[in-house]
């Protein structure tokens, strides 16, 4: 079946540095990928919709300049957390809808846990 | 305003018994509903789905029921196993390539 791979799974960085998280669809093409963030004991919150070849669509309250999304190819979307601060520490998850898998079914990456010191 | 609600944050069930997880939604445009299972520090994995044209979908030990008039769906797990202990998210979407809206999740604990 369709697989979405995310890398790195864990990253620890110093405050003020930037971190890039990659999301790849391994056996299908994804024109659209979604980035979610999960706070402790809370639901998955949609951050942005990543569209191949065009600008991402951000949800209200998500800083575009802080969370840079690039969807350069049909199998790769990246999320860059710029000038990270401790409050950016969270679990980030990407997802993509598999082709031919039925309306609505979404495949998730393994998630990336970011810790900003 | 929460469009997808899971009002029970946690549920404990004995091994072998039935687990029933509930989910309510408010948006009548939702056309497709899904359940995801999530273990700590892992991404959610798809469990089972149902489209609005059906009222029941079964896959092994998992059955999802949809009551459109009540805007309510439920996930039944029977028999429950300790490995089913996880957080279960209900999600919904209108048709098309749109993002899912998630509930806050219900933590299921299956006690041996």
PDB file of C-alpha atoms in Angstrom:
ATOM      1  CA  UNK A   1       0.000   0.000   0.000  1.00  0.00           C
ATOM      2  CA  UNK A   2       0.899   3.635  -0.104  1.00  0.00           C
ATOM      3  CA  UNK A   3       3.581   4.754   2.296  1.00  0.00           C
ATOM      4  CA  UNK A   4       4.540   8.190   3.480  1.00  0.00           C
ATOM      5  CA  UNK A   5       7.995   8.548   4.971  1.00  0.00           C
ATOM      6  CA  UNK A   6       9.095  11.374   7.212  1.00  0.00           C
ATOM      7  CA  UNK A   7      12.622  12.323   8.251  1.00  0.00           C
ATOM      8  CA  UNK A   8      14.094  12.928  10.762  1.00  0.00           C
ATOM      9  CA  UNK A   9      11.993  11.164  13.363  1.00  0.00           C
ATOM     10  CA  UNK A  10      13.641  13.064  16.205  1.00  0.00           C
ATOM     11  CA  UNK A  11      15.607  16.276  16.194  1.00  0.00           C
ATOM     12  CA  UNK A  12      17.024  18.387  18.974  1.00  0.00           C
ATOM     13  CA  UNK A  13      18.261  21.862  18.150  1.00  0.00           C
ATOM     14  CA  UNK A  14      19.372  25.039  19.845  1.00  0.00           C
ATOM     15  CA  UNK A  15      17.121  28.035  20.035  1.00  0.00           C
ATOM     16  CA  UNK A  16      17.555  30.299  17.032  1.00  0.00           C
ATOM     17  CA  UNK A  17      18.549  27.604  14.578  1.00  0.00           C
ATOM     18  CA  UNK A  18      16.448  26.251  11.686  1.00  0.00           C
ATOM     19  CA  UNK A  19      15.296  22.688  11.224  1.00  0.00           C
ATOM     20  CA  UNK A  20      14.076  21.004   8.045  1.00  0.00           C
ATOM     21  CA  UNK A  21      11.672  18.065   8.064  1.00  0.00           C
ATOM     22  CA  UNK A  22      11.134  16.024   4.912  1.00  0.00           C
ATOM     23  CA  UNK A  23       7.990  14.191   3.887  1.00  0.00           C
ATOM     24  CA  UNK A  24       8.085  11.753   0.991  1.00  0.00           C
ATOM     25  CA  UNK A  25       5.408   9.696  -0.672  1.00  0.00           C
ATOM     26  CA  UNK A  26       7.218   6.469  -1.515  1.00  0.00           C
ATOM     27  CA  UNK A  27       5.062   4.697  -4.076  1.00  0.00           C
ATOM     28  CA  UNK A  28       2.612   7.280  -5.273  1.00  0.00           C
ATOM     29  CA  UNK A  29       2.526  10.868  -6.422  1.00  0.00           C
ATOM     30  CA  UNK A  30       0.996  13.389  -4.090  1.00  0.00           C
ATOM     31  CA  UNK A  31       0.029  16.740  -5.561  1.00  0.00           C
ATOM     32  CA  UNK A  32      -1.168  17.774  -2.144  1.00  0.00           C
ATOM     33  CA  UNK A  33       0.353  17.063   1.241  1.00  0.00           C
ATOM     34  CA  UNK A  34      -0.820  18.259   4.607  1.00  0.00           C
ATOM     35  CA  UNK A  35       1.267  19.253   7.593  1.00  0.00           C
ATOM     36  CA  UNK A  36      -0.118  18.750  11.080  1.00  0.00           C
ATOM     37  CA  UNK A  37       1.173  19.571  14.502  1.00  0.00           C
ATOM     38  CA  UNK A  38       0.234  17.783  17.673  1.00  0.00           C
ATOM     39  CA  UNK A  39       0.527  19.439  21.059  1.00  0.00           C
ATOM     40  CA  UNK A  40       0.720  17.195  24.121  1.00  0.00           C
ATOM     41  CA  UNK A  41      -2.627  15.557  24.890  1.00  0.00           C
ATOM     42  CA  UNK A  42      -4.308  17.435  22.079  1.00  0.00           C
ATOM     43  CA  UNK A  43      -5.610  16.646  18.664  1.00  0.00           C
ATOM     44  CA  UNK A  44      -3.802  16.990  15.382  1.00  0.00           C
ATOM     45  CA  UNK A  45      -3.981  20.580  14.218  1.00  0.00           C
ATOM     46  CA  UNK A  46      -3.689  21.317  10.528  1.00  0.00           C
ATOM     47  CA  UNK A  47      -0.907  23.804   9.906  1.00  0.00           C
ATOM     48  CA  UNK A  48      -0.882  24.100   6.152  1.00  0.00           C
ATOM     49  CA  UNK A  49      -1.727  22.473   2.857  1.00  0.00           C
ATOM     50  CA  UNK A  50       1.282  21.967   0.628  1.00  0.00           C
ATOM     51  CA  UNK A  51       0.610  22.122  -3.108  1.00  0.00           C
ATOM     52  CA  UNK A  52       3.122  20.854  -5.628  1.00  0.00           C
ATOM     53  CA  UNK A  53       4.546  23.691  -7.676  1.00  0.00           C
ATOM     54  CA  UNK A  54       2.713  26.468  -5.868  1.00  0.00           C
ATOM     55  CA  UNK A  55       2.602  28.244  -2.554  1.00  0.00           C
ATOM     56  CA  UNK A  56       1.337  26.489   0.512  1.00  0.00           C
ATOM     57  CA  UNK A  57      -1.974  27.441   2.044  1.00  0.00           C
ATOM     58  CA  UNK A  58      -1.591  28.196   5.734  1.00  0.00           C
ATOM     59  CA  UNK A  59      -4.225  27.884   8.406  1.00  0.00           C
ATOM     60  CA  UNK A  60      -5.176  30.887  10.467  1.00  0.00           C
ATOM     61  CA  UNK A  61      -2.672  31.606  13.193  1.00  0.00           C
ATOM     62  CA  UNK A  62       0.227  29.753  11.553  1.00  0.00           C
ATOM     63  CA  UNK A  63       3.171  32.003  10.743  1.00  0.00           C
ATOM     64  CA  UNK A  64       4.180  31.611   7.114  1.00  0.00           C
ATOM     65  CA  UNK A  65       7.635  33.045   7.651  1.00  0.00           C
ATOM     66  CA  UNK A  66       8.338  30.752  10.542  1.00  0.00           C
ATOM     67  CA  UNK A  67       7.074  27.516   9.042  1.00  0.00           C
ATOM     68  CA  UNK A  68       8.351  27.430   5.479  1.00  0.00           C
ATOM     69  CA  UNK A  69       6.813  24.788   3.274  1.00  0.00           C
ATOM     70  CA  UNK A  70       8.225  23.731  -0.066  1.00  0.00           C
ATOM     71  CA  UNK A  71       6.588  21.139  -2.303  1.00  0.00           C
ATOM     72  CA  UNK A  72       9.114  20.970  -5.091  1.00  0.00           C
ATOM     73  CA  UNK A  73       8.147  17.616  -6.536  1.00  0.00           C
ATOM     74  CA  UNK A  74       5.232  15.213  -6.605  1.00  0.00           C
ATOM     75  CA  UNK A  75       6.861  13.035  -3.962  1.00  0.00           C
ATOM     76  CA  UNK A  76       8.520  15.496  -1.605  1.00  0.00           C
ATOM     77  CA  UNK A  77       7.347  18.263   0.692  1.00  0.00           C
ATOM     78  CA  UNK A  78       9.555  19.936   3.276  1.00  0.00           C
ATOM     79  CA  UNK A  79       8.726  21.907   6.390  1.00  0.00           C
ATOM     80  CA  UNK A  80      11.417  24.235   7.703  1.00  0.00           C
ATOM     81  CA  UNK A  81      11.017  25.641  11.179  1.00  0.00           C
ATOM     82  CA  UNK A  82      13.044  28.851  11.051  1.00  0.00           C
ATOM     83  CA  UNK A  83      14.657  30.475  14.077  1.00  0.00           C
ATOM     84  CA  UNK A  84      13.201  27.788  16.302  1.00  0.00           C
ATOM     85  CA  UNK A  85      12.226  28.574  19.875  1.00  0.00           C
ATOM     86  CA  UNK A  86      11.299  26.254  22.749  1.00  0.00           C
ATOM     87  CA  UNK A  87       7.589  26.857  22.143  1.00  0.00           C
ATOM     88  CA  UNK A  88       8.040  25.306  18.687  1.00  0.00           C
ATOM     89  CA  UNK A  89       8.839  21.995  20.354  1.00  0.00           C
ATOM     90  CA  UNK A  90       6.156  19.639  19.189  1.00  0.00           C
ATOM     91  CA  UNK A  91       5.325  16.563  17.148  1.00  0.00           C
ATOM     92  CA  UNK A  92       5.022  17.401  13.467  1.00  0.00           C
ATOM     93  CA  UNK A  93       3.284  15.006  11.101  1.00  0.00           C
ATOM     94  CA  UNK A  94       2.855  15.117   7.349  1.00  0.00           C
ATOM     95  CA  UNK A  95       0.255  13.290   5.341  1.00  0.00           C
ATOM     96  CA  UNK A  96      -0.810  12.702   1.780  1.00  0.00           C
ATOM     97  CA  UNK A  97      -3.868  11.238   0.170  1.00  0.00           C
ATOM     98  CA  UNK A  98      -3.130   8.075  -1.758  1.00  0.00           C
ATOM     99  CA  UNK A  99      -4.283   7.946  -5.350  1.00  0.00           C
ATOM    100  CA  UNK A 100      -7.002   5.435  -6.073  1.00  0.00           C
ATOM    101  CA  UNK A 101      -7.424   4.748  -2.396  1.00  0.00           C
ATOM    102  CA  UNK A 102     -10.867   6.259  -2.056  1.00  0.00           C
ATOM    103  CA  UNK A 103     -12.009   9.703  -1.123  1.00  0.00           C
ATOM    104  CA  UNK A 104     -10.665  10.913   2.147  1.00  0.00           C
ATOM    105  CA  UNK A 105      -8.191   8.215   3.106  1.00  0.00           C
ATOM    106  CA  UNK A 106      -5.020   9.864   4.263  1.00  0.00           C
ATOM    107  CA  UNK A 107      -1.657   8.260   4.862  1.00  0.00           C
ATOM    108  CA  UNK A 108       0.573   9.682   7.546  1.00  0.00           C
ATOM    109  CA  UNK A 109       4.290   9.870   7.977  1.00  0.00           C
ATOM    110  CA  UNK A 110       5.870   8.523  11.125  1.00  0.00           C
ATOM    111  CA  UNK A 111       6.085  11.996  12.614  1.00  0.00           C
ATOM    112  CA  UNK A 112       9.000  14.158  13.684  1.00  0.00           C
ATOM    113  CA  UNK A 113       9.506  15.133  17.278  1.00  0.00           C
ATOM    114  CA  UNK A 114      11.217  18.498  17.517  1.00  0.00           C
ATOM    115  CA  UNK A 115      12.809  19.607  20.764  1.00  0.00           C
ATOM    116  CA  UNK A 116      14.193  23.127  20.899  1.00  0.00           C
ATOM    117  CA  UNK A 117      16.553  23.782  23.786  1.00  0.00           C
TER     118      UNK A 117
ATOM    119  CA  UNK B   1     -15.814  25.797  16.976  1.00  0.00           C
ATOM    120  CA  UNK B   2     -15.185  22.080  17.020  1.00  0.00           C
ATOM    121  CA  UNK B   3     -16.656  20.378  13.999  1.00  0.00           C
ATOM    122  CA  UNK B   4     -15.666  16.902  15.140  1.00  0.00           C
ATOM    123  CA  UNK B   5     -16.111  16.020  18.778  1.00  0.00           C
ATOM    124  CA  UNK B   6     -14.963  13.069  20.791  1.00  0.00           C
ATOM    125  CA  UNK B   7     -16.468  13.761  24.165  1.00  0.00           C
ATOM    126  CA  UNK B   8     -14.778  10.939  26.043  1.00  0.00           C
ATOM    127  CA  UNK B   9     -11.069  11.630  26.520  1.00  0.00           C
ATOM    128  CA  UNK B  10     -10.460   8.145  27.860  1.00  0.00           C
ATOM    129  CA  UNK B  11     -12.025   4.711  28.040  1.00  0.00           C
ATOM    130  CA  UNK B  12     -11.033   1.551  29.910  1.00  0.00           C
ATOM    131  CA  UNK B  13     -12.257  -1.849  28.823  1.00  0.00           C
ATOM    132  CA  UNK B  14     -11.457  -5.376  29.910  1.00  0.00           C
ATOM    133  CA  UNK B  15      -9.764  -7.690  27.466  1.00  0.00           C
ATOM    134  CA  UNK B  16     -12.286  -9.675  25.469  1.00  0.00           C
ATOM    135  CA  UNK B  17     -15.080  -7.165  25.931  1.00  0.00           C
ATOM    136  CA  UNK B  18     -16.408  -4.670  23.413  1.00  0.00           C
ATOM    137  CA  UNK B  19     -14.903  -1.187  23.131  1.00  0.00           C
ATOM    138  CA  UNK B  20     -17.197   1.537  21.820  1.00  0.00           C
ATOM    139  CA  UNK B  21     -15.691   4.859  20.854  1.00  0.00           C
ATOM    140  CA  UNK B  22     -18.034   7.680  19.941  1.00  0.00           C
ATOM    141  CA  UNK B  23     -17.733  10.692  17.696  1.00  0.00           C
ATOM    142  CA  UNK B  24     -20.139  13.530  16.853  1.00  0.00           C
ATOM    143  CA  UNK B  25     -19.884  16.084  14.077  1.00  0.00           C
ATOM    144  CA  UNK B  26     -21.626  19.309  13.216  1.00  0.00           C
ATOM    145  CA  UNK B  27     -20.853  19.925   9.540  1.00  0.00           C
ATOM    146  CA  UNK B  28     -23.536  18.392   7.334  1.00  0.00           C
ATOM    147  CA  UNK B  29     -21.176  18.695   4.349  1.00  0.00           C
ATOM    148  CA  UNK B  30     -18.943  15.959   5.693  1.00  0.00           C
ATOM    149  CA  UNK B  31     -19.068  13.045   3.314  1.00  0.00           C
ATOM    150  CA  UNK B  32     -16.404  10.707   4.523  1.00  0.00           C
ATOM    151  CA  UNK B  33     -15.412   9.575   7.980  1.00  0.00           C
ATOM    152  CA  UNK B  34     -12.336   7.805   9.209  1.00  0.00           C
ATOM    153  CA  UNK B  35     -10.845   6.401  12.353  1.00  0.00           C
ATOM    154  CA  UNK B  36      -7.134   6.548  13.064  1.00  0.00           C
ATOM    155  CA  UNK B  37      -5.162   4.815  15.776  1.00  0.00           C
ATOM    156  CA  UNK B  38      -2.114   6.430  17.287  1.00  0.00           C
ATOM    157  CA  UNK B  39       0.575   5.018  19.555  1.00  0.00           C
ATOM    158  CA  UNK B  40       2.819   7.418  21.514  1.00  0.00           C
ATOM    159  CA  UNK B  41       5.578   9.077  19.463  1.00  0.00           C
ATOM    160  CA  UNK B  42       4.274   7.571  16.226  1.00  0.00           C
ATOM    161  CA  UNK B  43       2.195   8.931  13.385  1.00  0.00           C
ATOM    162  CA  UNK B  44      -1.464   7.937  13.222  1.00  0.00           C
ATOM    163  CA  UNK B  45      -2.344   4.860  11.219  1.00  0.00           C
ATOM    164  CA  UNK B  46      -5.532   4.445   9.280  1.00  0.00           C
ATOM    165  CA  UNK B  47      -7.978   1.990  10.793  1.00  0.00           C
ATOM    166  CA  UNK B  48     -11.311   2.043   9.023  1.00  0.00           C
ATOM    167  CA  UNK B  49     -13.505   4.441   7.084  1.00  0.00           C
ATOM    168  CA  UNK B  50     -17.094   4.892   6.029  1.00  0.00           C
ATOM    169  CA  UNK B  51     -18.725   7.049   3.407  1.00  0.00           C
ATOM    170  CA  UNK B  52     -21.973   8.860   3.993  1.00  0.00           C
ATOM    171  CA  UNK B  53     -23.896   6.524   1.689  1.00  0.00           C
ATOM    172  CA  UNK B  54     -23.412   3.677   4.147  1.00  0.00           C
ATOM    173  CA  UNK B  55     -24.412   3.177   7.746  1.00  0.00           C
ATOM    174  CA  UNK B  56     -22.021   0.366   8.616  1.00  0.00           C
ATOM    175  CA  UNK B  57     -18.608  -0.848   7.588  1.00  0.00           C
ATOM    176  CA  UNK B  58     -16.917  -3.876   9.061  1.00  0.00           C
ATOM    177  CA  UNK B  59     -13.287  -4.997   8.947  1.00  0.00           C
ATOM    178  CA  UNK B  60     -12.374  -7.889  11.171  1.00  0.00           C
ATOM    179  CA  UNK B  61     -12.751  -6.883  14.804  1.00  0.00           C
ATOM    180  CA  UNK B  62     -13.502  -3.279  13.853  1.00  0.00           C
ATOM    181  CA  UNK B  63     -16.909  -1.954  12.852  1.00  0.00           C
ATOM    182  CA  UNK B  64     -17.847   1.658  12.237  1.00  0.00           C
ATOM    183  CA  UNK B  65     -21.476   2.768  12.424  1.00  0.00           C
ATOM    184  CA  UNK B  66     -22.746   6.026  10.974  1.00  0.00           C
ATOM    185  CA  UNK B  67     -25.996   7.730  11.930  1.00  0.00           C
ATOM    186  CA  UNK B  68     -26.312  10.687   9.577  1.00  0.00           C
ATOM    187  CA  UNK B  69     -29.504  12.054  11.055  1.00  0.00           C
ATOM    188  CA  UNK B  70     -27.862  12.233  14.477  1.00  0.00           C
ATOM    189  CA  UNK B  71     -24.486  13.267  13.024  1.00  0.00           C
ATOM    190  CA  UNK B  72     -22.925  10.531  15.061  1.00  0.00           C
ATOM    191  CA  UNK B  73     -20.509   7.724  14.380  1.00  0.00           C
ATOM    192  CA  UNK B  74     -19.031   5.046  16.550  1.00  0.00           C
ATOM    193  CA  UNK B  75     -16.202   2.550  16.369  1.00  0.00           C
ATOM    194  CA  UNK B  76     -16.758  -0.881  17.868  1.00  0.00           C
ATOM    195  CA  UNK B  77     -13.848  -3.155  18.652  1.00  0.00           C
ATOM    196  CA  UNK B  78     -14.730  -6.693  19.606  1.00  0.00           C
ATOM    197  CA  UNK B  79     -13.134  -8.539  21.197  1.00  0.00           C
ATOM    198  CA  UNK B  80     -10.818  -5.895  22.621  1.00  0.00           C
ATOM    199  CA  UNK B  81      -7.169  -6.836  22.990  1.00  0.00           C
ATOM    200  CA  UNK B  82      -4.359  -5.220  25.035  1.00  0.00           C
ATOM    201  CA  UNK B  83      -2.634  -4.241  21.769  1.00  0.00           C
ATOM    202  CA  UNK B  84      -5.633  -2.079  20.964  1.00  0.00           C
ATOM    203  CA  UNK B  85      -4.592   0.314  23.736  1.00  0.00           C
ATOM    204  CA  UNK B  86      -3.901   3.592  21.935  1.00  0.00           C
ATOM    205  CA  UNK B  87      -5.436   6.946  21.181  1.00  0.00           C
ATOM    206  CA  UNK B  88      -8.202   6.788  18.585  1.00  0.00           C
ATOM    207  CA  UNK B  89      -8.965   9.805  16.438  1.00  0.00           C
ATOM    208  CA  UNK B  90     -12.177  10.328  14.571  1.00  0.00           C
ATOM    209  CA  UNK B  91     -11.804  12.400  11.397  1.00  0.00           C
ATOM    210  CA  UNK B  92     -14.154  13.762   8.780  1.00  0.00           C
ATOM    211  CA  UNK B  93     -14.008  15.535   5.453  1.00  0.00           C
ATOM    212  CA  UNK B  94     -16.223  16.690   2.633  1.00  0.00           C
ATOM    213  CA  UNK B  95     -15.538  14.901  -0.636  1.00  0.00           C
ATOM    214  CA  UNK B  96     -12.515  15.911  -2.690  1.00  0.00           C
ATOM    215  CA  UNK B  97      -8.890  16.549  -1.867  1.00  0.00           C
ATOM    216  CA  UNK B  98      -9.504  18.504   1.302  1.00  0.00           C
ATOM    217  CA  UNK B  99      -7.807  18.122   4.663  1.00  0.00           C
ATOM    218  CA  UNK B 100      -9.422  16.067   7.338  1.00  0.00           C
ATOM    219  CA  UNK B 101     -10.853  17.590  10.487  1.00  0.00           C
ATOM    220  CA  UNK B 102      -9.882  15.616  13.551  1.00  0.00           C
ATOM    221  CA  UNK B 103     -11.506  15.101  16.898  1.00  0.00           C
ATOM    222  CA  UNK B 104      -9.378  15.401  20.027  1.00  0.00           C
ATOM    223  CA  UNK B 105      -9.028  11.682  20.411  1.00  0.00           C
ATOM    224  CA  UNK B 106     -10.049   9.059  22.935  1.00  0.00           C
ATOM    225  CA  UNK B 107      -7.424   7.117  24.825  1.00  0.00           C
ATOM    226  CA  UNK B 108      -8.437   3.463  24.991  1.00  0.00           C
ATOM    227  CA  UNK B 109      -6.913   1.227  27.629  1.00  0.00           C
ATOM    228  CA  UNK B 110      -7.605  -2.476  27.329  1.00  0.00           C
ATOM    229  CA  UNK B 111      -6.898  -4.194  30.599  1.00  0.00           C
ATOM    230  CA  UNK B 112      -5.769  -7.810  30.615  1.00  0.00           C
TER     231      UNK B 112
END
